[in-house]
XYZ file of C-alpha atoms in Angstrom:
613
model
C -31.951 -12.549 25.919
C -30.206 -15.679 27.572
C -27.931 -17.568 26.413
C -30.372 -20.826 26.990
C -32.844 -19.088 24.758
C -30.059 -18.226 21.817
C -29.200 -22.171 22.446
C -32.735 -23.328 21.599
C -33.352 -21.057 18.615
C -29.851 -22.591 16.884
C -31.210 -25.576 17.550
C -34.771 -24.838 15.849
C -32.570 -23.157 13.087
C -34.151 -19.579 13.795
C -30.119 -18.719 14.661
C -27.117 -20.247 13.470
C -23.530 -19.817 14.421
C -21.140 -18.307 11.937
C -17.196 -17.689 11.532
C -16.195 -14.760 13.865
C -15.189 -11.786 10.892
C -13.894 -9.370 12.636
C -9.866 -8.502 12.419
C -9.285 -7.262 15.672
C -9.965 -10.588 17.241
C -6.841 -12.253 16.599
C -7.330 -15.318 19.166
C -6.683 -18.607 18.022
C -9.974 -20.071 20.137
C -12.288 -17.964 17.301
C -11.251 -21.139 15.032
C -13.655 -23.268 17.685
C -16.103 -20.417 18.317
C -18.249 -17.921 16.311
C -20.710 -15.567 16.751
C -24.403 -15.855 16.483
C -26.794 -14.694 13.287
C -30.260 -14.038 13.452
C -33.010 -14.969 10.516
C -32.059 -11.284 9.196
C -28.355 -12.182 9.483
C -27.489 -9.722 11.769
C -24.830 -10.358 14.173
C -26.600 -10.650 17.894
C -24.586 -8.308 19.950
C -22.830 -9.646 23.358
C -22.835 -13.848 22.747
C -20.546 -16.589 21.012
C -20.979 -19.888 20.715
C -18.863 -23.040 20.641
C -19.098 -23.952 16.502
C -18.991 -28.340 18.104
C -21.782 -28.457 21.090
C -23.292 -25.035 20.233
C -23.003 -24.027 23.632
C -23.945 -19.972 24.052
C -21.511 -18.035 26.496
C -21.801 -14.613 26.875
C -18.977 -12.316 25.269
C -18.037 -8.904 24.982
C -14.426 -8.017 23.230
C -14.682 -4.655 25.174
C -14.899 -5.812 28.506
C -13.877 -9.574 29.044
C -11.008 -11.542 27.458
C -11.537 -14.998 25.876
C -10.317 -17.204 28.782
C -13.958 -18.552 29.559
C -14.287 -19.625 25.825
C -10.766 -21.125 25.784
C -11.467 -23.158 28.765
C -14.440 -24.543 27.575
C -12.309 -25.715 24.155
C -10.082 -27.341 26.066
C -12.828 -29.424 27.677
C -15.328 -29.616 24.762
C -16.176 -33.496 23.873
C -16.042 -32.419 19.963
C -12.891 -30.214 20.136
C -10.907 -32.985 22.057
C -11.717 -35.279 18.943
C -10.972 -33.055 16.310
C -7.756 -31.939 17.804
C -6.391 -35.424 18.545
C -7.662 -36.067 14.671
C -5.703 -33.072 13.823
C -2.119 -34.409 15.727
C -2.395 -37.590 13.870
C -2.768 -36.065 10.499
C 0.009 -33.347 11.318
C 2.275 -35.939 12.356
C 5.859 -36.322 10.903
C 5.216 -32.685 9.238
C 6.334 -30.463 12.168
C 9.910 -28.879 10.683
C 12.662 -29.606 13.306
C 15.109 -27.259 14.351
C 18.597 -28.169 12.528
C 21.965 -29.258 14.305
C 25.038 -26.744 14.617
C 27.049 -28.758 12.617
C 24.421 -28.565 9.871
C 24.156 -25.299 9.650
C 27.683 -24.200 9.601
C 27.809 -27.142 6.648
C 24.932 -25.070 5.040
C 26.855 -21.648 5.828
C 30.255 -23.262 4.097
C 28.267 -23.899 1.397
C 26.255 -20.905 0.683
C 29.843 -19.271 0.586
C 31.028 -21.489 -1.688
C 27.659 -20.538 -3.827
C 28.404 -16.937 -3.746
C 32.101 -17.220 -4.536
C 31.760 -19.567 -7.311
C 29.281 -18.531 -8.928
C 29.604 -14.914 -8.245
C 26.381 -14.212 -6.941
C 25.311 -11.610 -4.112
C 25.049 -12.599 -0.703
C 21.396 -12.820 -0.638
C 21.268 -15.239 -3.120
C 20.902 -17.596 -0.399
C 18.002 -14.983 1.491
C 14.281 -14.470 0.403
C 11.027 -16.739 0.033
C 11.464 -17.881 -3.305
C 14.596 -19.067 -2.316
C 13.542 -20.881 1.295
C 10.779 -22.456 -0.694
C 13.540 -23.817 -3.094
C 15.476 -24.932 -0.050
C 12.388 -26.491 1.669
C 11.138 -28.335 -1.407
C 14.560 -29.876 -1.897
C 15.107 -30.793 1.722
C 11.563 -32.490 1.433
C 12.361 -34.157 -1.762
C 15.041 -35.975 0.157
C 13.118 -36.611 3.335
C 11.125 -38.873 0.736
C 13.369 -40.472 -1.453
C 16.280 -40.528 0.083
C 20.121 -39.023 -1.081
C 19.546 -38.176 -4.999
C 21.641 -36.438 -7.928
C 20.529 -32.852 -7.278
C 22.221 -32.413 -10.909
C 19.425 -34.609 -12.198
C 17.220 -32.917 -9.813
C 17.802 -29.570 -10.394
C 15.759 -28.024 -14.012
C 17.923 -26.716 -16.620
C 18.368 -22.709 -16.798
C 16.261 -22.789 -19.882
C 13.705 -25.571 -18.782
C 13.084 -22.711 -15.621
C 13.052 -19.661 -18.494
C 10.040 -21.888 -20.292
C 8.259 -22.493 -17.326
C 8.088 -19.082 -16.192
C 5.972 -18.303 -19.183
C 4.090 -21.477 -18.851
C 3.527 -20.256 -15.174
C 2.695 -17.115 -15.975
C 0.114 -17.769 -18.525
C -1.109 -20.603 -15.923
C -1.544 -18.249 -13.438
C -3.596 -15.196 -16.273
C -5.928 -17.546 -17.027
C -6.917 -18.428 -13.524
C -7.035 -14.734 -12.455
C -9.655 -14.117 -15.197
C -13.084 -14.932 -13.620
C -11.368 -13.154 -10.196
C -11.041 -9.777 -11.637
C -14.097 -10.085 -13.605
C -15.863 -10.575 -10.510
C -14.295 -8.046 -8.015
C -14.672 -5.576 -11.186
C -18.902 -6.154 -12.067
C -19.127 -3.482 -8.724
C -17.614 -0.993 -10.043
C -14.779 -2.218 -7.516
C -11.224 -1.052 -9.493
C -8.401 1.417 -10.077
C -5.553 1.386 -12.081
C -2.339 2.925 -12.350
C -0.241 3.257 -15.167
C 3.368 4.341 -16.077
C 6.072 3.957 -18.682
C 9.921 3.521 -18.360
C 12.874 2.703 -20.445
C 15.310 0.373 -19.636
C 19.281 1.409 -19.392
C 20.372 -1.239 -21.577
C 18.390 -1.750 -24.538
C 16.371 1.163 -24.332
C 13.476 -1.199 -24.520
C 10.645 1.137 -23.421
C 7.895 -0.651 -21.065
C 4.363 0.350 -20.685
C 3.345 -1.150 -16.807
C -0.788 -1.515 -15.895
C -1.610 -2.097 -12.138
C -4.907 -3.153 -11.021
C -6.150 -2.005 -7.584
C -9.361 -3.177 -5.359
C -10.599 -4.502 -2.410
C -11.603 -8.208 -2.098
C -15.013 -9.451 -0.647
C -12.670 -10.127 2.855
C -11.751 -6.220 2.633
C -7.683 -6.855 1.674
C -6.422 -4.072 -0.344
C -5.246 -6.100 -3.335
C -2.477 -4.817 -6.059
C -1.519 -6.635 -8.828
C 0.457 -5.995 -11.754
C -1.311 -6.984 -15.130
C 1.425 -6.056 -17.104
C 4.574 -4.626 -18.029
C 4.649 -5.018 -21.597
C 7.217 -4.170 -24.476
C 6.208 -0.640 -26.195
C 6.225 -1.279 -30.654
C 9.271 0.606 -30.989
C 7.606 1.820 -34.840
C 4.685 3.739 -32.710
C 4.814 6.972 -31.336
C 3.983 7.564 -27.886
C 0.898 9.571 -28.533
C -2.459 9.444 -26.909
C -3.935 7.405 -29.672
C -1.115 4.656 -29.132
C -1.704 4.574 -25.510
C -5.051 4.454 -25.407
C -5.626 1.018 -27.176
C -2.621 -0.580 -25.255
C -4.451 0.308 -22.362
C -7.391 -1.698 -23.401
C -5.380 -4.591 -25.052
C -3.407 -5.106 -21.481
C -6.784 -5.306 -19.588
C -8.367 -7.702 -22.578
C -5.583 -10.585 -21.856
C -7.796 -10.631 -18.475
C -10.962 -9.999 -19.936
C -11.710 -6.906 -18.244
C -11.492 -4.902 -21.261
C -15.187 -4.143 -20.876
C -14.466 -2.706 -17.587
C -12.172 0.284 -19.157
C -14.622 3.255 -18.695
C -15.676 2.170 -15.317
C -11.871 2.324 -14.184
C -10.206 4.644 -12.003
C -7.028 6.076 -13.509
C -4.093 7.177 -11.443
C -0.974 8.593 -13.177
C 1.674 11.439 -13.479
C 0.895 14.304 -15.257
C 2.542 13.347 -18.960
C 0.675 15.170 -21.152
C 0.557 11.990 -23.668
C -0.964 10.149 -20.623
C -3.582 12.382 -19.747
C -4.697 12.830 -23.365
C -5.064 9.014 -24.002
C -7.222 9.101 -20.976
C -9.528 12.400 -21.769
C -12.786 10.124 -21.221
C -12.122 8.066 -18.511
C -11.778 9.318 -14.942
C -8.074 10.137 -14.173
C -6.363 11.519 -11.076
C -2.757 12.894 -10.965
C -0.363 11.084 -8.595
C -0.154 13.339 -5.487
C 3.312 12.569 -4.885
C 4.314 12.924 -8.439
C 2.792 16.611 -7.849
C 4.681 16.946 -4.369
C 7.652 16.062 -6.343
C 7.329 18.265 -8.969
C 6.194 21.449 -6.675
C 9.682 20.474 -5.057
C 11.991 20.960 -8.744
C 9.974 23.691 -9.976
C 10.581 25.327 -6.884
C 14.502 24.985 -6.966
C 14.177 26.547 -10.296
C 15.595 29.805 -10.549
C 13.480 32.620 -11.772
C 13.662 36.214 -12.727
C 11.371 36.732 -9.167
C 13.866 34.807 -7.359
C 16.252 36.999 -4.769
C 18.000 33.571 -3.765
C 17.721 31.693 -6.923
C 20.765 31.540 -7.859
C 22.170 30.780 -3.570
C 19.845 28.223 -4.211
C 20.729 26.819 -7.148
C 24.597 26.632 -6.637
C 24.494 24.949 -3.232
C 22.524 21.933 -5.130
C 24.787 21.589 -7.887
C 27.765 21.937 -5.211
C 25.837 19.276 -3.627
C 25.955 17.172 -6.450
C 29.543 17.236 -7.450
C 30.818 16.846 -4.086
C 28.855 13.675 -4.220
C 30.281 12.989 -7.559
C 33.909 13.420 -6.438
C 33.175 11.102 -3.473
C 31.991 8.463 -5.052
C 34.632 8.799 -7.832
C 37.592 9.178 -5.452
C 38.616 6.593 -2.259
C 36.955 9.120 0.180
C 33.632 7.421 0.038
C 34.797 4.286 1.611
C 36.255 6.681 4.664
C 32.580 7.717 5.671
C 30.136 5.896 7.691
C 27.300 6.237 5.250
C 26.732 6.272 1.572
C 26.219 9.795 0.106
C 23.528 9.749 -2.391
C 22.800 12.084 -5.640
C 19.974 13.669 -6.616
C 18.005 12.415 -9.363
C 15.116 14.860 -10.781
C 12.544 11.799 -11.314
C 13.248 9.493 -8.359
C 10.895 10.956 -5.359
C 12.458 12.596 -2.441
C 16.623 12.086 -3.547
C 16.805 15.597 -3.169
C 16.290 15.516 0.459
C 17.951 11.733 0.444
C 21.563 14.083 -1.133
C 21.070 17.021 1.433
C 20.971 14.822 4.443
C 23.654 12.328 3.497
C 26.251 15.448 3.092
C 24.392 18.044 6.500
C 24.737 14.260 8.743
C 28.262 13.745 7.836
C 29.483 16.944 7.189
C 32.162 17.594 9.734
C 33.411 14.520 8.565
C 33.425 15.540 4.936
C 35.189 18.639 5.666
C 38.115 16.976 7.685
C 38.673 14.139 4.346
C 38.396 17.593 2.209
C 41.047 19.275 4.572
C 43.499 16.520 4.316
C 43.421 16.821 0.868
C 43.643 20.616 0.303
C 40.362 20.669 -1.534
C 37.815 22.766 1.174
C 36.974 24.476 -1.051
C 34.071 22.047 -2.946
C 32.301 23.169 0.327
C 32.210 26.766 -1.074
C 28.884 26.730 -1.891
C 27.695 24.502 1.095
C 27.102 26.364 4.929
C 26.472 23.435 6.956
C 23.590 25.405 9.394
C 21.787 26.267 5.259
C 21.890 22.775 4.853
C 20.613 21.234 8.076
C 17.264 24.625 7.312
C 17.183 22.704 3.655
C 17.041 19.522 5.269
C 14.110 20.327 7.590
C 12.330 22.146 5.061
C 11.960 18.517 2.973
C 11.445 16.658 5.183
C 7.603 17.007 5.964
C 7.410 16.627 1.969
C 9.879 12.778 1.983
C 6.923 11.553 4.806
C 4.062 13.023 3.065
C 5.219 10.944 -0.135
C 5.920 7.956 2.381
C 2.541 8.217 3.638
C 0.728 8.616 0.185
C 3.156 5.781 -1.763
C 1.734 3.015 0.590
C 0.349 -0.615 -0.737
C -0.936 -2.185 1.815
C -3.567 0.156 3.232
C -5.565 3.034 1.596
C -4.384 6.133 0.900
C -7.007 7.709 -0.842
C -8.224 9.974 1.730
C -4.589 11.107 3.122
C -4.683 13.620 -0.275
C -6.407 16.472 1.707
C -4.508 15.393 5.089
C -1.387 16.061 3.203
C -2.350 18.652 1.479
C -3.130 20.711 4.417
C -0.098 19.428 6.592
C 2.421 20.474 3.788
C -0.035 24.061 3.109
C 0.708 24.700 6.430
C 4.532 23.800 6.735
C 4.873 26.592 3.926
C 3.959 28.871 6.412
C 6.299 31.519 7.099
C 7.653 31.068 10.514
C 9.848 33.317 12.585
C 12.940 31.254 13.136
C 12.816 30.751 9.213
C 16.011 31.995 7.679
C 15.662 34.141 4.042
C 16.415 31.468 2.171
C 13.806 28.888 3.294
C 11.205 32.362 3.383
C 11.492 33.255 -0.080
C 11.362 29.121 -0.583
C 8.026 28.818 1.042
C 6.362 31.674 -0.260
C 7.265 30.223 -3.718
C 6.750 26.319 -3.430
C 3.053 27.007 -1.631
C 2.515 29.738 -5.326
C 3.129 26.601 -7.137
C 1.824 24.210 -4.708
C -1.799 25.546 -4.810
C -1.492 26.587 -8.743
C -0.938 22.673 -9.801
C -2.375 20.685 -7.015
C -5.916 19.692 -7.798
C -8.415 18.194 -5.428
C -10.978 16.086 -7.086
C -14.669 15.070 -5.403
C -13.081 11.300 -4.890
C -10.760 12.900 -2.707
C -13.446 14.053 -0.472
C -14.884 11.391 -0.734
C -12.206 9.151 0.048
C -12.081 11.311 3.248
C -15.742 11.235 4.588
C -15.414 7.638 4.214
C -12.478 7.351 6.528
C -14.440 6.806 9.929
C -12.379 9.462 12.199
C -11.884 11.941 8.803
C -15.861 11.926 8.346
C -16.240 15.736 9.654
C -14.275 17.175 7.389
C -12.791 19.269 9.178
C -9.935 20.211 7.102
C -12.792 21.712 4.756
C -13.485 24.573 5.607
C -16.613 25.900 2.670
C -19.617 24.038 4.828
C -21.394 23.880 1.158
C -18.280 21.401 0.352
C -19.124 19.307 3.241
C -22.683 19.376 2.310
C -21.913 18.475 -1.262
C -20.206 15.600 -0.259
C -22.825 14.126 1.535
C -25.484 14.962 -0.669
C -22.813 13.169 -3.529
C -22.678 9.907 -1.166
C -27.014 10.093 -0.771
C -27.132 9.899 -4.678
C -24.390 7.284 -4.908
C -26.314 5.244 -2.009
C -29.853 5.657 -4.177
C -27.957 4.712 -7.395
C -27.412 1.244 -5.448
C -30.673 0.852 -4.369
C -32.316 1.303 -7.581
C -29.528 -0.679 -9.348
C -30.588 -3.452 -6.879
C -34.491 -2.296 -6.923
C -34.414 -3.067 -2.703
C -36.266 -1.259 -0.118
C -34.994 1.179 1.773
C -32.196 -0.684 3.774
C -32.811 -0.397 7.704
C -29.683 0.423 9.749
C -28.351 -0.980 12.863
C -26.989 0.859 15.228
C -24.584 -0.333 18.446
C -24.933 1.052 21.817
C -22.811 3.887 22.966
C -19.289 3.210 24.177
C -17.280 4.370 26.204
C -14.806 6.988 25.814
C -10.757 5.624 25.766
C -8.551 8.105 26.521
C -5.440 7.280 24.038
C -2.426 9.349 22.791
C -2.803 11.126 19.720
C -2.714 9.619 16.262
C -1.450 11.101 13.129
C -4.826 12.213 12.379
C -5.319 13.600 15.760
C -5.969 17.352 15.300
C -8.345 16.710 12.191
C -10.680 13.314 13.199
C -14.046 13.083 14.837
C -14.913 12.891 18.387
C -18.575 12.619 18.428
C -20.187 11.016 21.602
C -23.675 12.063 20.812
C -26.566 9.098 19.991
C -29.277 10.985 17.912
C -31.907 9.497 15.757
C -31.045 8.326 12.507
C -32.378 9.386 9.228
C -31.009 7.534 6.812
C -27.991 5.440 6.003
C -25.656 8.514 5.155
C -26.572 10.609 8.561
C -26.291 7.107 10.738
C -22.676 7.040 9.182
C -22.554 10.558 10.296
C -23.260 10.701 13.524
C -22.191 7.392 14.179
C -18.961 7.278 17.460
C -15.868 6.172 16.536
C -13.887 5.459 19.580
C -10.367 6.358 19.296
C -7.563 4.123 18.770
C -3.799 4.638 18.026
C -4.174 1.269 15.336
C -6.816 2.089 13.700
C -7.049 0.153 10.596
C -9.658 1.731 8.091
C -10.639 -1.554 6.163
C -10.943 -3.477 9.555
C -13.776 -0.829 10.387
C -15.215 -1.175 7.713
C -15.552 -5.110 7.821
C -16.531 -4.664 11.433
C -19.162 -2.253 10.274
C -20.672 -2.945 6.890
C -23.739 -4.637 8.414
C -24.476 -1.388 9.671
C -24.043 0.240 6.345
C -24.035 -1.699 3.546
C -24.622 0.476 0.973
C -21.667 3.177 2.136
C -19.545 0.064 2.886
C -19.730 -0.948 -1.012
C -19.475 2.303 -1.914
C -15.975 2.325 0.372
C -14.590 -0.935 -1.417
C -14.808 1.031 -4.606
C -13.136 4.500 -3.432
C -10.654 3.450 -1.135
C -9.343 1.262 -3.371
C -7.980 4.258 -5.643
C -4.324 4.658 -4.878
C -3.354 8.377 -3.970
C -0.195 7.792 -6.141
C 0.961 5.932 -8.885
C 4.128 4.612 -6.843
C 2.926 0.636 -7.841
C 4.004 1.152 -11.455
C 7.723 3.112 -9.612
C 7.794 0.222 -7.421
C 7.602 -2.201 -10.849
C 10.101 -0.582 -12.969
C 12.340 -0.600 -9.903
C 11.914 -4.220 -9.852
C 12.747 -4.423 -13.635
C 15.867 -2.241 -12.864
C 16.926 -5.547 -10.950
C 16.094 -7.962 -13.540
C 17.472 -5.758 -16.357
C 20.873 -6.024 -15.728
C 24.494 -6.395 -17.657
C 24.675 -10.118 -17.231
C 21.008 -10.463 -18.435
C 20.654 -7.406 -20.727
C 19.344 -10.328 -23.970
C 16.021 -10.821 -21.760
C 13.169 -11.297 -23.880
C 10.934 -8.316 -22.869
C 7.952 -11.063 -22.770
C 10.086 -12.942 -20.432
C 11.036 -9.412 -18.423
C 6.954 -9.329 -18.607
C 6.131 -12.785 -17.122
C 8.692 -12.442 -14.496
C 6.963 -9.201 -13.344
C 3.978 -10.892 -13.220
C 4.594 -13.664 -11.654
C 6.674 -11.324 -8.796
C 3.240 -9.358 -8.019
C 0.816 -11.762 -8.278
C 2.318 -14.760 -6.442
C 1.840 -13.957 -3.149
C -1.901 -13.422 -3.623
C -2.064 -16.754 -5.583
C -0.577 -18.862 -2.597
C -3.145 -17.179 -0.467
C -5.977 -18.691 -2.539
């Protein structure tokens, strides 16, 4: 086909031209240009036209750039027009770039802010804060010098309209999450803390999914006050479950929900009939302290056991004495339920331990490091170290991390292997921690799931029963009819690209385990086209940018994808919110209405996805 011939069909209206989708074309000229959609709306392969004259140029991302398309913007009659329209309206709003002596003015000032009102220095840092700043400067672009006193709302004017906010804000969300949740499209993760202060204890509910533009959303419903007069039992936690999703309306939705959450047994039970999966990194985490345990099997149990709590009170005496200031870096402690401060304690002492030992010298006192060989240390070091980036990996917001279970898994199955240069010590260790590792790790079907739906994990590879594979596909086949016959369609026909060429690239973290199939065979159906279907390699591969790319080739898997890989491998999002409370909670503001603690929450997770609206 020509690009004269794709030019006359838009103009009969058996084509049109329509916004350019696709993430990994970042050009700015895709705001003047789109790509063309047949009758069927499929995407025609190889063209783009200009969205003004409709002009059809021939385009290919793989082998051309966009300077032909960008020239003709330039030149196009229609663009011309709209961007002088565009100047005009923009003018006067262009932000200038402010004088020296302003800014040091600005710089005397924010001192004077941190000092007088003892604040910390990043009072004056963060968006919420250059928002403040911006709307203020504005204010007085427009109206001139005013009282900022008068200007500026009252501390408990701002306390009132953060609820008012908030509940602004809950009822707009509704119809959202009712409609992003009607697919089936939703996980959530749940966790409960108590604050240092009051001892208020929290109960925090996080909703996951994937938007219709395939952005990983997380947002926290909730972090509501637990009725001090109720037990923590199952048949507490169950209806405040349901009562957090109601103020949303999504109550309905409950026993559709995905459920990630640490292994508390009062957790699990209130969520016996739902489906639930255990945080992996909780389970990494406690594979870890069970491990340091000592035991009656143990020949180094109790080696083990006294170099940590040597570990912790030299830490202790550091931080307790003037020797802390004397070292280049913090040394940390080790705290049972925070994720990886084991390994954050070993490697602040084995980095700085010459160091330590010379302060310790000075003072007479060598012998804290009794218990502490600085070449164990380093072995202890190294042998958590593949478990801190596994939890790194599988603690991630942004992108899904569904499918990195078995990945991890395997990686950290493997690092208990014994190895030669081991010492006895980190032998005995491994032998033990993989015992416990495979005893409480559980891998559930969404996990492999998760996995065949991650384009260069779709082999399976790290499974090695073949009747595991095969149940996984023949899983996806019945999900895939369920849709169908929920929709009552027709059998959906697939389309299917060309072959591309191989690009040689260096290897990815998922090197050694993803696909690397060349082949073009005949399709089947919708599951084996998925299959068989090339992947071409690429060190930023972003898994919900293929699948945007590629849903018109499977539309029924890619639905299915916005569901699973939407399930967070951990629950780190409620860790991440009581960390955030841990801030807000503090001695100066320890009389905080919990409903305010609550709203302010809230308002912190969802307020960068309302702005996006």
């Amino acid at each position: 086909m020509y690009p004269e011939e794709l030019k006359k069909k838009i103009a009969r209206g058996d084509c049109k031209v329509v916004d350019n989708t696709s993430s990994k074309l970042k050009s700015s000229v895709w705001e003047k240009f789109g790509v063309i959609s047949d009758e069927e709306s499929n995407i025609v392969k190889g063209f783009a036209a200009c969205k003004t004259c409709l002009k059809v140029f021939v385009f290919d991302s793989r082998r051309c750039g966009t300077s032909s398309l960008r020239k003709h913007a330039d030149t196009c009659a229609g663009n011309k027009l709209t961007r002088s329209i565009e100047q005009y309206l923009s003018k006067g709003t262009e932000l200038k770039v402010p004088r020296r002596d302003d800014k040091d003015t600005i710089t005397r000032l924010s001192v004077n802010l941190v000092c007088n009102d003892i604040r910390p220095f990043d009072a004056v840092h963060g968006e919420g804060f250059f928002a403040l700043a911006q709307g203020l400067i504005d204010v007085g672009a427009k109206a001139g010098r005013v009282d900022v006193k008068q200007l500026l709302p009252d501390p408990t004017t701002v306390s009132r309209g953060v609820n008012k906010y908030a509940e602004k804000i809950r009822q707009e969300l509704i119809p959202e999450l009712k409609m992003q949740l009607e697919g089936g499209n939703g996980a959530v993760t749940l966790g409960m803390w108590t604050d240092d202060y009051r001892k208020t204890s929290y109960l925090c509910v996080t909703l996951h999914y994937i938007n219709n533009k395939w952005e990983l959303i997380e947002r926290v419903l909730c972090t509501s006050e637990w009725d001090s007069s109720l037990r923590k039992t199952a048949d507490n936690i169950k209806p405040a479950i349901i009562s957090a999703l109601r103020k949303f309306g999504i109550d309905e939705f409950y026993s559709k929900l995905v459920y990630v959450t640490d292994r508390v047994a009062n957790i699990v039970a209130a969520l016996r009939t739902v489906t639930r999966l255990s945080c992996a990194a909780h389970i990494f985490n406690t594979v870890l302290y069970t491990t340091f345990k000592p035991s009656q099997e143990d020949m180094y149990g109790e080696e083990v056991t006294a170099m940590i709590d040597s570990a912790k009170s030299l830490v202790t005496y550091f931080k307790q004495t003037s020797l802390q200031a004397r070292l280049k870096k913090t040394l940390k402690n080790s705290v049972e339920t925070r994720w990886n401060s084991l390994h954050t304690m070993l490697e602040s002492i084995s980095s700085q331990f010459e160091d330590i030992r010379t302060l310790l010298e000075e003072r007479g006192e060598v012998d804290r490091l009794t218990n502490l060989d600085e070449e164990a240390l380093s072995d202890f070091v190294a042998y958590l170290e593949r478990f801190k980036e596994a939890t790194k990996a599988l603690e991630a917001s942004k992108t899904p991390t569904l499918h990195l279970t078995i990945v991890w898994y395997e990686r950290i199955r493997r690092h208990l292997r014994a190895s030669s240069n081991d010492s006895n010590i980190i032998s005995s260790l491994k032998e033990k921690c993989l015992s416990i590792l495979q005893d409480k790790f559980d891998i559930h079907r969404l996990h492999r799931l998760a996995m065949f739906l991650h384009p260069k994990l779709k082999s399976m590879k790290l499974i090695a029963d073949s009747s595991e594979v095969a149940s996984v596909h023949s899983e996806m086949r019945r999900l895939v009819k369920d849709l169908k016959d929920k929709r009552g369609s027709p059998e959906e026909h697939c389309h299917h690209p060309p072959p591309e060429k191989r690009v040689r690239v260096s290897a990815d973290t998922l090197s050694n385990v993803e696909d690397s199939n060349d082949e073009s065979p005949q399709y089947q159906d919708e599951v084996a086209a998925y299959i068989d279907h090339k992947t071409p390699k690429d060190d930023h591969f972003e898994i919900l940018s293929w699948w945007q790319d590629h849903a018109h080739l499977f539309p029924n898997i890619a639905q299915i994808a916005r569901s699973i890989l939407a399930i967070p491998a951990s629950s780190a999002a409620s860790e991440r919110d009581f960390s955030c409370a841990g801030y807000i909670i503090q001695e100066r503001r320890s009389q905080l209405k919990p409903s305010t603690v609550d709203d302010v929450l809230f308002l912190h997770s969802n307020l960068k996805h309302h702005h996006h609206k």
